[in-house]
Amino acid sequence: QEAVSAAMEVAELVLVSGGLGPTPDDLTKEAVSSLLGLELRLDKKVLRKLEELFKSRGYTGSPNNFSQAEVPEGATVLPNNRGTAPGLLLEEGSSLVVLLPGVPQELRGIFQEDLQLLLNQRFKGRAEPVHHRMIHTTGIPESRLSELVSQHLTGDMGPVTLAFLPDLRGVDLRLSARCTSAKEAKERLAKLEETLEPITAKWRFEASGGDIAEALNRTLFEGGYTVAVAESCTGGLVSQRITDHPGSSDVFLGGVIAYQDEVKFSQLGVSRLAVAKHGEVSEVVACQMAIGVADRLGASTGIAITGVAGPGGGTSEKPVGTVWVAVSIKETVEARLLRLVGDRHAIRERAAQYALALLYRRLIDVRSKA
Amino acid sequence: QEAVSAAMEVAELVLVSGGLGPTPDDLTKEAVSSLLGLELRLDKKVLRKLEELFKSRGYTGSPNNFSQAEVPEGATVLPNNRGTAPGLLLEEGSSLVVLLPGVPQELRGIFQEDLQLLLNQRFKGRAEPVHHRMIHTTGIPESRLSELVSQHLTGDMGPVTLAFLPDLRGVDLRLSARCTSAKEAKERLAKLEETLEPITAKWRFEASGGDIAEALNRTLFEGGYTVAVAESCTGGLVSQRITDHPGSSDVFLGGVIAYQDEVKFSQLGVSRLAVAKHGEVSEVVACQMAIGVADRLGASTGIAITGVAGPGGGTSEKPVGTVWVAVSIKETVEARLLRLVGDRHAIRERAAQYALALLYRRLIDVRSKA
């Protein structure tokens, strides 16, 4: 209550997230209503939606649940299509107070579906909107990318700024322009993107959600390819990334997770001799896995990963982080040795990302040569 | 600068996260140093560590990188074992200012490895520490669990509080006690846990990181079992969850991701007749997948999932969210029909969670009957 009333004194818009759940420790609605002197009333529309939701899940709600249909008088209800707690918008004096659920995907959904539009209308022309353009890259470290960019960009950038957003999978370059005119912003962003093109081309990919797997799926589909995946240390992560995206069934046939050597022999046709001679983490085994899985599942491309994700299992010759990645396109296969740093999670993420990016780039190469 | 100096006026401890990266938009260190009137100096120990890190990755750092070895004079360096930017601790008057990298796992690492201890020493005896105990549950909705708990708990709980922390995988019950004496806190938490035991027993599991896959791996290992996984709509998620945990190679043999029907036939021995008669999302196909994968990979238990994750592919009879899960233990197999709500991501997460929990509970049942 103290925080909300302090915020209302200085701000025209107060956003509160979390505490709208069905349990007694969820108190946001009650606290804000009592602060603003508003009664809670049962909203029949919200109640009906809750009842339908519970019915579809096959259980009847409890009294706790139906407390979520109570709404402060005068509030505008922002429907939640991903959960049970709707967003609530309250006007009080010159302040707008918005209560949103804390679950990130529910909050994002309400913002994108309703709130964004309402706020745009209300604060129209008063804020200088920031326009963005994202350039997704993978395979180049943040520091190296930044060095290349700063060598290339000279002089005053005006209202345009650049941010480097790194994670385990790559670096996103966020271009921002703060202009009142959307047209001017778009032009400036397009110009900067063009200037950056020669530097970023080698590492860049296009994907609305920023996932290279999305770009790979699209490229496979456009080329009429299918893909099968053989994984050892990544344990299903590559397949999971590919199938995260709707429509992956157009290109993804399936995969084999060959965690133990016996599974590599029986399900992928890896040769016992190769493992005995070179070890399971080796170029020849990675290549046999990629070819084996594509062959057995009938796919035109294959991805394989075998490595040491740690924390145990490393040797002086093949320490934790040693990973072989192979990709096959029809009869050709190539492998790469990676020496990755980080904990088990980071090594698995980086290996999966590398493998997805390698097949993506090879397909782009094939296409540009055709 | 404004935010940090405002915070220093009212607080003895100011934590700043993010902006310590190698690119020009990372300005936290420069801004705070200039606020406090401190020069940046090259720290040889940090520099050496950076150089070693780059060497192990096989590239030489750029000048941008080595700016990360610059440290405000008088600062205590908190080593970062997961990335390049160390944490920095600065004393200024009665305030302690701590700069930490923004990458969550790096921040957490520095806190757990060094900062926690330093802060405990500094603020010793002055703060009433909060002691926690987590009870992990899965399979019961937050509202229902809360109802059961509130029916069971009566009277004043003293310095102990309860929070319900739900996500797609389940609900964690966090028990907190605010007592100066650690012994008293522990006793109170143990007593509350005991009181809650009869309500939570059916849904509860023990896992240090809160993941049912960790509990499953341990239970498989203790019983001398191995496991193989056959997945359709979850596309590798179950296998990935199992192999997230070090030591999973003791129990996990491998898996088959049978996204297309042909892969179900050729790699898992699912019968064409069963698919033609009942559809690929059916009890009989789920059971054939679980038995088939365990049999072919030589495992004593099997997990299978086949369903409609959406957004496309639903029918009136089998709408999006219809999922069959099967688990086998030696010669027995059982399947469950789920009707899940949410988007593709939520349906996949919920299905994987359900499957992992089902095998876990069956193994506990077998053990308690033995």
XYZ file of C-alpha atoms in Angstrom:
740
model
C 0.000 0.000 0.000
C 2.781 2.370 0.965
C 4.690 1.677 -2.240
C 1.619 2.122 -4.457
C 0.535 5.355 -2.796
C 4.086 6.749 -2.974
C 4.237 5.851 -6.658
C 0.838 7.465 -7.328
C 2.102 10.760 -5.910
C 4.826 11.058 -8.524
C 3.619 9.007 -11.498
C 0.642 9.007 -13.804
C 1.012 5.307 -14.446
C 1.620 2.719 -11.732
C 2.105 -0.927 -12.745
C 1.870 -3.599 -10.056
C 2.670 -7.208 -10.911
C 2.070 -10.352 -8.891
C -0.107 -11.245 -5.916
C -3.310 -11.876 -7.884
C -3.275 -15.662 -7.375
C -5.927 -17.710 -5.599
C -4.088 -18.321 -2.300
C -4.275 -16.314 0.959
C -0.756 -14.932 0.432
C -1.986 -13.192 -2.731
C -3.084 -9.817 -1.367
C -2.443 -7.220 -4.075
C -6.070 -6.743 -5.111
C -7.302 -6.411 -1.546
C -4.505 -4.017 -0.576
C -4.923 -1.714 -3.552
C -8.724 -1.704 -3.317
C -8.636 -0.737 0.336
C -6.021 1.940 -0.395
C -8.308 3.481 -3.022
C -11.440 2.949 -0.908
C -13.025 0.589 -3.434
C -15.240 -2.417 -2.698
C -14.571 -5.775 -4.320
C -17.483 -7.075 -6.378
C -18.034 -10.364 -8.148
C -17.635 -9.880 -11.920
C -19.977 -12.301 -13.669
C -18.048 -12.317 -16.932
C -14.796 -13.198 -15.201
C -16.617 -15.804 -13.103
C -18.109 -17.441 -16.175
C -14.713 -17.604 -17.846
C -13.183 -19.200 -14.744
C -15.969 -21.768 -14.530
C -15.491 -22.695 -18.179
C -11.753 -23.030 -17.676
C -12.181 -25.359 -14.708
C -14.797 -27.381 -16.538
C -12.414 -27.885 -19.462
C -9.765 -29.098 -17.013
C -12.263 -31.480 -15.471
C -12.551 -30.091 -11.951
C -14.806 -27.722 -10.110
C -13.106 -24.676 -8.684
C -12.735 -24.009 -4.976
C -13.893 -20.847 -3.148
C -10.269 -19.661 -3.333
C -10.451 -19.814 -7.103
C -13.613 -17.800 -7.324
C -12.093 -15.009 -5.259
C -10.209 -14.351 -8.497
C -13.484 -13.246 -10.087
C -13.786 -10.398 -7.580
C -13.012 -7.036 -9.085
C -12.696 -3.571 -7.497
C -15.737 -1.424 -8.411
C -15.135 0.703 -11.504
C -12.131 -1.314 -12.634
C -11.597 -2.196 -16.274
C -10.974 -5.933 -16.650
C -8.094 -6.932 -18.954
C -8.815 -10.562 -19.947
C -6.085 -13.130 -19.223
C -6.092 -15.820 -21.899
C -3.259 -17.797 -20.318
C -4.293 -18.101 -16.688
C -6.939 -17.396 -14.072
C -6.110 -13.886 -12.773
C -7.292 -11.074 -15.066
C -5.442 -7.765 -15.220
C -7.228 -4.767 -13.645
C -7.030 -1.123 -14.622
C -8.071 1.546 -12.112
C -8.350 5.313 -12.523
C -7.755 7.393 -9.416
C -7.371 11.149 -9.756
C -4.692 11.723 -12.355
C -3.121 8.293 -11.858
C -3.719 5.060 -13.694
C -3.073 1.973 -11.553
C -2.717 -1.339 -13.396
C -2.617 -4.687 -11.575
C -1.133 -7.549 -13.557
C -0.469 -11.215 -12.746
C 3.152 -12.058 -11.939
C 3.467 -15.087 -14.244
C 5.680 -13.684 -17.041
C 3.786 -15.180 -19.965
C 0.422 -14.056 -18.574
C 1.720 -10.533 -17.960
C 3.201 -10.361 -21.447
C -0.025 -11.685 -22.996
C -2.232 -9.080 -21.306
C 0.196 -6.321 -22.217
C 0.360 -7.307 -25.857
C -3.319 -8.062 -26.298
C -4.957 -5.107 -24.550
C -2.861 -2.932 -22.301
C -0.393 -1.697 -24.900
C -3.191 -0.261 -27.008
C -4.925 1.368 -24.032
C -1.700 3.001 -22.859
C -0.811 4.165 -26.360
C -4.195 5.868 -26.629
C -3.977 7.443 -23.214
C -0.430 8.785 -23.491
C -0.646 9.490 -27.215
C 1.726 12.127 -28.533
C 3.078 12.824 -25.054
C 5.795 10.209 -24.986
C 8.498 9.935 -27.623
C 8.134 6.324 -28.581
C 11.303 4.260 -28.914
C 11.471 2.184 -32.077
C 13.551 -0.955 -32.156
C 15.124 -3.299 -34.651
C 16.802 -6.525 -33.570
C 19.744 -8.102 -35.378
C 20.291 -11.660 -34.135
C 23.798 -13.112 -34.325
C 25.395 -16.342 -33.164
C 28.991 -17.611 -33.232
C 30.815 -14.372 -32.470
C 31.674 -13.193 -28.932
C 30.123 -9.946 -27.702
C 33.520 -8.227 -27.329
C 34.637 -9.104 -30.867
C 31.333 -8.009 -32.401
C 31.477 -4.738 -30.503
C 35.032 -4.113 -31.707
C 34.052 -4.664 -35.331
C 31.015 -2.436 -34.962
C 32.934 0.417 -33.340
C 35.604 0.276 -36.065
C 32.854 0.560 -38.617
C 30.607 3.200 -37.109
C 32.064 6.670 -37.050
C 30.623 10.018 -36.181
C 27.450 11.108 -34.485
C 24.616 8.575 -34.488
C 21.933 11.148 -33.676
C 18.866 9.727 -31.933
C 19.932 6.155 -32.667
C 21.580 3.915 -30.056
C 22.999 0.406 -30.108
C 22.891 -2.209 -27.352
C 24.632 -5.590 -27.233
C 22.474 -8.254 -25.586
C 24.459 -11.466 -25.058
C 23.283 -14.826 -23.732
C 24.489 -18.430 -23.995
C 23.149 -18.692 -27.529
C 24.574 -15.565 -29.126
C 24.475 -11.792 -29.152
C 21.504 -9.692 -30.166
C 22.188 -6.209 -31.446
C 19.329 -3.911 -30.511
C 19.069 -0.760 -32.607
C 16.887 1.911 -31.018
C 15.662 5.242 -32.360
C 13.849 7.784 -30.223
C 11.874 9.903 -32.665
C 8.340 11.275 -32.611
C 7.921 10.351 -36.269
C 7.661 6.623 -36.842
C 8.700 7.137 -40.451
C 11.907 8.906 -39.512
C 12.719 6.226 -36.926
C 12.218 3.451 -39.451
C 14.442 5.157 -41.991
C 17.212 5.740 -39.505
C 17.066 2.138 -38.267
C 17.079 0.779 -41.817
C 20.100 2.915 -42.667
C 22.041 1.749 -39.605
C 21.139 -1.864 -40.348
C 22.485 -1.442 -43.867
C 25.721 0.046 -42.553
C 26.124 -2.920 -40.204
C 25.274 -5.533 -42.839
C 28.858 -6.267 -44.062
C 30.023 -6.870 -40.478
C 27.090 -8.918 -39.261
C 26.353 -10.941 -42.415
C 28.526 -13.891 -41.447
C 26.884 -14.439 -38.056
C 23.435 -13.055 -38.556
C 20.131 -14.909 -38.891
C 16.498 -13.889 -39.247
C 13.970 -15.223 -36.750
C 11.036 -13.388 -35.224
C 11.593 -14.928 -31.798
C 15.395 -14.774 -32.030
C 15.887 -18.561 -32.079
C 18.247 -20.011 -34.707
C 16.108 -23.177 -34.666
C 13.267 -21.136 -36.162
C 15.579 -19.922 -38.958
C 16.800 -23.488 -39.508
C 13.266 -24.903 -39.749
C 12.313 -22.268 -42.307
C 15.470 -22.868 -44.366
C 14.954 -26.648 -44.315
C 11.362 -26.173 -45.421
C 12.222 -23.761 -48.229
C 14.861 -26.168 -49.547
C 12.576 -29.204 -49.353
C 14.789 -30.906 -46.748
C 13.947 -33.005 -43.703
C 16.131 -33.435 -40.621
C 16.886 -36.118 -38.004
C 18.985 -35.589 -34.878
C 21.356 -37.866 -32.912
C 22.380 -36.568 -29.502
C 24.568 -37.806 -26.743
C 25.645 -35.195 -24.165
C 22.894 -32.720 -25.090
C 20.309 -35.396 -24.225
C 17.458 -34.153 -26.433
C 18.088 -30.415 -26.326
C 18.604 -29.994 -30.091
C 15.386 -31.881 -30.907
C 13.541 -29.954 -28.252
C 14.718 -26.626 -29.692
C 13.609 -27.632 -33.195
C 10.192 -28.814 -31.985
C 9.651 -25.722 -29.827
C 8.325 -24.149 -33.001
C 4.892 -24.830 -34.470
C 5.171 -26.358 -37.922
C 8.380 -28.238 -37.086
C 6.581 -31.420 -38.131
C 6.990 -30.239 -41.748
C 10.751 -30.837 -41.547
C 11.609 -32.771 -38.360
C 11.259 -36.543 -38.616
C 12.632 -37.513 -35.207
C 15.759 -38.206 -33.250
C 17.743 -40.717 -31.265
C 19.254 -39.873 -27.920
C 22.187 -42.250 -27.680
C 23.390 -41.586 -24.173
C 25.031 -44.996 -23.744
C 27.406 -46.530 -26.267
C 25.196 -49.598 -26.789
C 22.440 -47.303 -28.075
C 24.912 -45.679 -30.478
C 25.723 -49.133 -31.875
C 22.211 -50.589 -32.015
C 20.128 -47.539 -32.962
C 22.564 -45.501 -35.060
C 24.954 -48.034 -36.558
C 28.052 -46.464 -35.002
C 30.913 -48.959 -35.310
C 32.318 -50.585 -32.182
C 35.766 -50.357 -33.733
C 35.521 -46.573 -34.119
C 34.590 -46.142 -30.456
C 37.341 -48.519 -29.327
C 39.934 -46.735 -31.427
C 38.933 -43.059 -31.162
C 36.586 -42.917 -28.176
C 32.898 -41.993 -28.209
C 33.797 -38.282 -28.299
C 35.528 -38.193 -31.682
C 35.141 -36.927 -35.203
C 34.438 -40.317 -36.706
C 31.746 -41.183 -34.151
C 30.040 -37.773 -34.616
C 30.003 -38.312 -38.398
C 28.676 -41.871 -38.060
C 25.931 -40.613 -35.766
C 24.818 -37.870 -38.190
C 24.801 -40.194 -41.173
C 23.296 -43.051 -39.160
C 20.321 -41.114 -37.838
C 19.544 -39.503 -41.222
C 19.763 -42.899 -42.890
C 17.649 -44.857 -40.389
C 14.962 -42.188 -40.111
C 15.007 -41.392 -43.828
C 15.956 -37.709 -43.546
C 17.929 -35.673 -46.094
C 19.967 -33.893 -43.375
C 21.356 -34.986 -40.010
C 22.726 -33.337 -36.878
C 24.887 -35.157 -34.300
C 26.507 -34.156 -31.021
C 28.818 -36.183 -28.799
C 30.820 -34.618 -26.001
C 31.702 -34.232 -22.340
C 29.182 -31.943 -20.611
C 30.604 -32.531 -17.137
C 30.969 -32.062 -14.282
C 32.495 -35.583 -14.367
C 33.820 -37.589 -17.301
C 36.637 -35.319 -18.427
C 40.184 -36.546 -19.110
C 43.374 -34.581 -19.749
C 43.065 -35.291 -23.455
C 39.314 -34.645 -23.578
C 38.473 -32.279 -20.738
C 34.927 -31.227 -19.796
C 33.670 -29.014 -22.640
C 35.159 -31.128 -25.448
C 32.344 -31.632 -27.959
C 32.236 -32.962 -31.519
C 29.398 -31.703 -33.694
C 28.597 -33.131 -37.135
C 26.058 -32.202 -39.791
C 25.183 -34.092 -42.938
C 23.406 -32.873 -46.059
C 22.594 -35.775 -48.356
C 25.918 -37.579 -48.940
C 28.219 -34.915 -47.445
C 29.133 -34.791 -43.782
C 31.418 -32.486 -41.824
C 32.384 -32.272 -38.179
C 33.751 -29.588 -35.879
C 35.609 -29.835 -32.596
C 34.401 -27.430 -29.900
C 36.133 -26.612 -26.644
C 33.385 -25.033 -24.593
C 33.557 -23.304 -21.230
C 30.995 -23.030 -18.470
C 28.992 -25.428 -16.340
C 26.997 -28.431 -17.595
C 24.036 -26.276 -18.514
C 26.146 -23.752 -20.456
C 28.085 -26.463 -22.307
C 24.882 -28.215 -23.375
C 23.267 -24.952 -24.488
C 26.351 -23.823 -26.423
C 26.810 -27.205 -28.131
C 23.156 -27.336 -29.230
C 23.315 -23.764 -30.505
C 26.505 -24.454 -32.448
C 25.021 -27.545 -34.096
C 21.812 -25.775 -35.135
C 23.812 -22.834 -36.522
C 26.217 -25.113 -38.421
C 23.462 -26.883 -40.342
C 21.710 -23.552 -40.969
C 24.873 -21.985 -42.471
C 25.658 -25.040 -44.611
C 22.148 -24.920 -46.066
C 22.573 -21.208 -46.826
C 25.917 -22.014 -48.505
C 24.334 -24.756 -50.609
C 21.531 -22.407 -51.616
C 23.857 -19.569 -52.601
C 25.950 -21.919 -54.738
C 22.902 -23.303 -56.523
C 24.683 7.783 -10.877
C 21.612 9.513 -9.552
C 20.004 6.233 -8.526
C 23.141 4.968 -6.784
C 23.750 8.204 -4.890
C 20.085 8.366 -3.813
C 20.296 4.771 -2.598
C 23.513 5.461 -0.678
C 21.809 8.223 1.258
C 19.256 5.879 2.762
C 20.890 2.450 2.705
C 23.997 0.858 4.106
C 24.101 -1.669 1.312
C 23.586 -0.837 -2.375
C 23.580 -3.658 -4.924
C 23.921 -2.794 -8.622
C 23.600 -5.516 -11.249
C 24.434 -5.407 -14.956
C 26.480 -3.110 -17.169
C 29.851 -4.735 -16.450
C 30.230 -6.322 -19.902
C 32.970 -5.588 -22.429
C 31.000 -3.358 -24.831
C 30.745 0.444 -24.874
C 27.148 0.350 -23.649
C 28.362 -1.239 -20.394
C 28.957 1.802 -18.231
C 28.211 0.838 -14.631
C 31.844 0.637 -13.460
C 32.770 3.968 -15.023
C 29.655 5.721 -13.706
C 30.001 4.484 -10.119
C 33.767 5.130 -10.016
C 33.305 8.692 -11.174
C 30.471 9.188 -8.666
C 32.732 8.071 -5.828
C 35.759 9.916 -7.243
C 37.768 6.731 -7.767
C 40.251 6.035 -10.572
C 40.096 2.817 -12.576
C 43.268 0.744 -12.408
C 44.295 -2.421 -14.179
C 44.104 -5.370 -11.775
C 46.830 -7.845 -12.741
C 45.152 -10.819 -11.104
C 41.888 -10.215 -12.964
C 43.848 -9.619 -16.176
C 45.736 -12.896 -15.823
C 42.495 -14.780 -15.258
C 40.946 -13.200 -18.363
C 43.972 -14.055 -20.475
C 43.844 -17.685 -19.320
C 40.149 -17.872 -20.084
C 40.643 -16.565 -23.630
C 43.575 -18.870 -24.189
C 41.492 -21.876 -23.182
C 38.817 -20.753 -25.656
C 41.459 -20.427 -28.345
C 41.350 -16.702 -29.064
C 43.195 -13.634 -27.907
C 41.077 -11.032 -26.203
C 40.385 -7.610 -27.664
C 41.051 -4.266 -25.937
C 37.350 -4.204 -25.046
C 37.809 -7.421 -23.120
C 40.728 -6.176 -21.124
C 38.750 -3.142 -19.985
C 37.020 -5.742 -17.806
C 40.258 -6.102 -15.827
C 40.072 -2.452 -14.752
C 38.992 -2.033 -11.172
C 38.192 1.109 -9.118
C 41.041 1.810 -6.649
C 40.423 0.292 -3.227
C 37.738 -2.094 -4.495
C 37.547 -5.686 -3.305
C 37.377 -8.037 -6.297
C 34.790 -10.845 -6.070
C 35.979 -13.502 -8.548
C 33.534 -14.587 -11.257
C 34.041 -18.260 -12.083
C 31.337 -18.305 -14.765
C 32.152 -15.283 -16.905
C 34.513 -12.416 -17.557
C 33.202 -9.573 -15.361
C 34.203 -9.864 -11.687
C 32.004 -8.451 -8.928
C 33.330 -5.358 -7.141
C 32.786 -4.268 -3.557
C 33.341 -0.627 -2.601
C 33.221 1.040 0.804
C 32.193 4.676 0.878
C 31.421 6.335 4.188
C 28.874 4.130 5.917
C 27.675 2.550 2.676
C 28.777 -0.609 0.963
C 28.304 -0.522 -2.819
C 28.451 -3.856 -4.654
C 28.607 -4.111 -8.450
C 27.593 -7.463 -9.887
C 27.289 -8.785 -13.464
C 23.746 -9.004 -14.828
C 23.930 -12.582 -16.156
C 21.786 -14.453 -13.591
C 24.046 -17.479 -13.181
C 27.145 -15.304 -12.764
C 25.421 -13.071 -10.214
C 24.199 -16.098 -8.271
C 27.639 -17.697 -8.368
C 29.414 -14.653 -6.955
C 26.769 -14.242 -4.279
C 26.947 -17.861 -3.152
C 30.715 -18.181 -3.348
C 31.895 -14.962 -1.706
C 29.422 -12.164 -1.197
C 27.009 -13.989 1.104
C 29.777 -14.665 3.605
C 31.098 -11.110 3.468
C 27.637 -9.644 4.038
C 26.882 -12.057 6.864
C 30.059 -10.991 8.610
C 29.434 -7.323 8.093
C 25.794 -7.263 9.187
C 26.163 -10.000 11.793
C 23.633 -9.979 14.595
C 21.974 -6.864 13.229
C 19.507 -8.461 10.873
C 16.993 -11.109 11.884
C 17.796 -13.784 9.351
C 14.909 -15.504 7.600
C 15.164 -19.281 7.533
C 13.449 -21.232 4.793
C 12.302 -24.743 4.072
C 10.946 -25.735 0.662
C 8.329 -28.412 0.119
C 8.112 -29.315 -3.575
C 4.803 -30.653 -4.917
C 3.517 -31.572 -8.345
C 0.103 -32.708 -9.588
C -2.127 -30.540 -7.396
C -3.323 -27.038 -8.377
C -2.244 -24.131 -6.209
C -5.821 -23.281 -5.174
C -6.618 -26.831 -4.060
C -3.375 -27.180 -2.103
C -3.999 -23.855 -0.398
C -7.513 -24.937 0.563
C -6.256 -28.178 2.109
C -3.515 -26.336 3.974
C -5.837 -23.684 5.372
C -8.294 -26.351 6.570
C -5.437 -28.038 8.373
C -3.613 -25.110 9.907
C -5.451 -23.390 12.701
C -4.448 -20.742 15.153
C -1.532 -18.372 15.346
C 1.552 -19.380 13.385
C 3.879 -17.037 15.271
C 6.966 -15.991 13.321
C 6.349 -18.624 10.641
C 4.802 -17.800 7.272
C 3.806 -19.841 4.235
C 4.043 -18.920 0.551
C 2.686 -20.790 -2.469
C 5.023 -20.586 -5.456
C 3.384 -22.070 -8.563
C 4.848 -22.621 -12.030
C 4.079 -24.887 -14.989
C 5.666 -27.845 -13.223
C 3.995 -27.681 -9.822
C 3.653 -25.690 -6.627
C 6.438 -25.092 -4.136
C 5.435 -24.389 -0.551
C 7.953 -22.075 1.042
C 7.988 -22.145 4.840
C 9.746 -19.142 6.386
C 10.668 -18.366 9.983
C 12.054 -15.021 11.080
C 13.934 -15.732 14.330
C 17.287 -14.562 15.672
C 18.017 -18.080 16.893
C 18.733 -20.505 14.063
C 17.872 -23.398 16.362
C 14.421 -22.027 17.161
C 13.781 -21.354 13.459
C 14.730 -24.897 12.505
C 12.496 -26.385 15.169
C 9.538 -24.282 14.139
C 9.993 -25.130 10.471
C 10.365 -28.847 11.235
C 7.178 -28.759 13.284
C 5.199 -27.029 10.554
C 6.546 -29.461 7.974
C 5.393 -32.361 10.148
C 1.932 -30.816 10.473
C 1.711 -30.462 6.696
C 3.042 -33.965 5.976
C -0.347 -35.776 5.787
C -1.678 -33.217 3.286
C 1.382 -32.952 1.093
C 2.563 -36.592 1.139
C 0.673 -37.574 -1.986
C 2.149 -34.825 -4.187
C 5.451 -34.123 -2.543
C 8.946 -35.018 -3.737
C 12.448 -34.366 -2.458
C 14.944 -32.697 -4.770
C 17.548 -30.116 -3.859
C 16.946 -28.117 -7.041
C 13.179 -28.652 -7.029
C 13.113 -30.770 -10.205
C 11.110 -34.014 -10.171
C 13.605 -35.420 -12.723
C 16.275 -35.267 -10.030
C 14.025 -37.236 -7.641
C 13.247 -39.727 -10.415
C 16.930 -40.283 -11.260
C 17.729 -40.938 -7.600
C 14.804 -43.339 -7.201
C 15.753 -45.232 -10.370
C 19.338 -45.513 -9.143
C 18.375 -46.687 -5.657
C 16.123 -49.380 -7.137
C 18.725 -50.552 -9.653
C 16.553 -49.502 -12.620
C 17.430 -47.982 -15.981
C 15.128 -45.861 -18.139
C 14.516 -45.170 -21.838
C 12.182 -42.496 -23.216
C 9.971 -42.335 -26.334
C 8.593 -38.895 -27.147
C 6.381 -37.488 -29.814
C 4.859 -34.054 -29.064
C 7.363 -33.199 -26.313
C 10.172 -33.595 -28.866
C 13.000 -34.483 -26.454
C 11.946 -32.473 -23.410
C 11.620 -35.478 -21.069
C 15.078 -36.788 -22.007
C 16.514 -33.327 -21.710
C 15.081 -32.903 -18.203
C 16.497 -36.263 -17.091
C 19.941 -35.484 -18.537
C 19.997 -31.971 -17.055
C 21.320 -33.658 -13.934
C 24.897 -34.850 -13.509
C 25.002 -38.590 -12.943
C 21.997 -39.258 -15.171
C 24.219 -41.614 -17.181
C 23.894 -44.074 -14.258
C 20.226 -44.634 -15.113
C 19.402 -43.094 -18.501
C 20.185 -45.257 -21.525
C 18.722 -43.074 -24.245
C 15.578 -42.150 -26.106
C 13.771 -42.044 -29.391
C 11.963 -38.950 -30.585
C 9.316 -40.347 -32.886
C 7.839 -37.188 -34.308
C 6.576 -38.818 -37.500
C 4.544 -42.017 -37.580
C 7.113 -43.834 -39.730
C 9.669 -43.387 -36.946
C 7.190 -44.830 -34.447
C 6.869 -47.910 -36.644
C 10.522 -48.405 -37.573
C 12.294 -47.352 -34.378
C 9.781 -48.306 -31.676
C 7.803 -51.195 -33.152
C 4.447 -49.396 -32.863
C 1.922 -51.303 -34.971
C 0.506 -49.703 -38.104
C -2.821 -51.283 -37.288
C -2.997 -49.562 -33.897
C -2.344 -46.147 -35.443
C -4.870 -46.777 -38.230
C -7.527 -47.903 -35.747
C -6.980 -45.612 -32.749
C -4.830 -42.762 -34.090
C -1.301 -41.874 -33.051
C -2.604 -40.089 -29.946
C -4.124 -43.071 -28.171
C -3.674 -45.322 -25.185
C -2.476 -48.299 -27.172
C 0.130 -46.311 -29.098
C 1.464 -44.698 -25.895
C 1.797 -48.164 -24.298
C 3.500 -49.614 -27.389
C 5.936 -46.691 -27.408
C 6.877 -47.151 -23.717
C 7.334 -50.898 -24.053
C 9.027 -50.558 -27.442
C 11.665 -48.082 -26.342
C 12.478 -49.965 -23.135
C 12.748 -53.208 -25.089
C 14.910 -51.886 -27.936
C 17.249 -49.933 -25.702
C 17.379 -52.657 -23.025
C 15.976 -50.561 -20.155
C 13.946 -51.838 -17.192
C 11.554 -48.870 -17.286
C 10.091 -46.765 -20.090
C 8.340 -43.417 -20.483
C 6.255 -42.458 -23.526
C 4.325 -39.351 -24.566
C 2.119 -38.823 -27.604
C -0.209 -35.860 -27.928
C -1.362 -32.684 -29.616
C 0.765 -29.727 -28.460
C -0.792 -27.289 -30.911
C -1.371 -24.695 -32.093
C -2.483 -26.799 -35.089
C -3.388 -30.473 -35.290
C -6.381 -30.525 -32.957
C -9.720 -32.166 -33.828
C -13.071 -32.025 -32.040
C -12.435 -35.488 -30.628
C -8.774 -34.821 -29.774
C -8.390 -31.074 -29.269
C -5.062 -29.334 -28.676
C -3.885 -30.393 -25.209
C -4.953 -34.037 -25.564
C -1.950 -36.107 -24.457
C -1.473 -39.787 -23.660
C 1.339 -40.633 -21.249
C 2.517 -44.188 -20.533
C 5.095 -45.630 -18.167
C 6.379 -49.189 -18.018
C 8.196 -50.957 -15.200
C 9.495 -54.329 -16.335
C 6.418 -56.160 -17.735
C 3.750 -53.771 -16.478
C 2.598 -50.730 -18.389
C -0.054 -48.119 -17.641
C -1.273 -45.044 -19.499
C -3.085 -41.842 -18.567
C -5.085 -39.423 -20.657
C -4.353 -35.746 -20.000
C -6.342 -32.771 -21.172
C -3.928 -29.896 -20.776
C -4.506 -26.177 -21.157
C -2.177 -23.413 -22.256
C -0.056 -22.680 -25.283
C 2.353 -25.096 -27.017
C 5.094 -24.380 -24.508
C 2.831 -24.925 -21.487
C 1.333 -28.137 -22.884
C 4.781 -29.606 -23.578
C 6.074 -28.633 -20.133
C 3.005 -30.003 -18.344
C 3.041 -33.273 -20.284
C 6.752 -33.858 -19.572
C 6.262 -33.037 -15.898
C 3.303 -35.409 -15.635
C 5.236 -38.259 -17.261
C 8.272 -37.832 -15.005
C 6.046 -37.681 -11.910
C 4.045 -40.747 -12.953
C 7.095 -42.995 -13.236
C 8.482 -41.567 -9.985
C 5.262 -42.344 -8.060
C 4.969 -45.839 -9.522
C 8.533 -46.616 -8.427
C 7.740 -45.333 -4.920
C 4.614 -47.552 -4.886
C 6.633 -50.593 -5.970
C 9.211 -49.892 -3.274
C 6.651 -49.469 -0.497
C 4.980 -52.769 -1.451
C 8.288 -54.639 -1.453
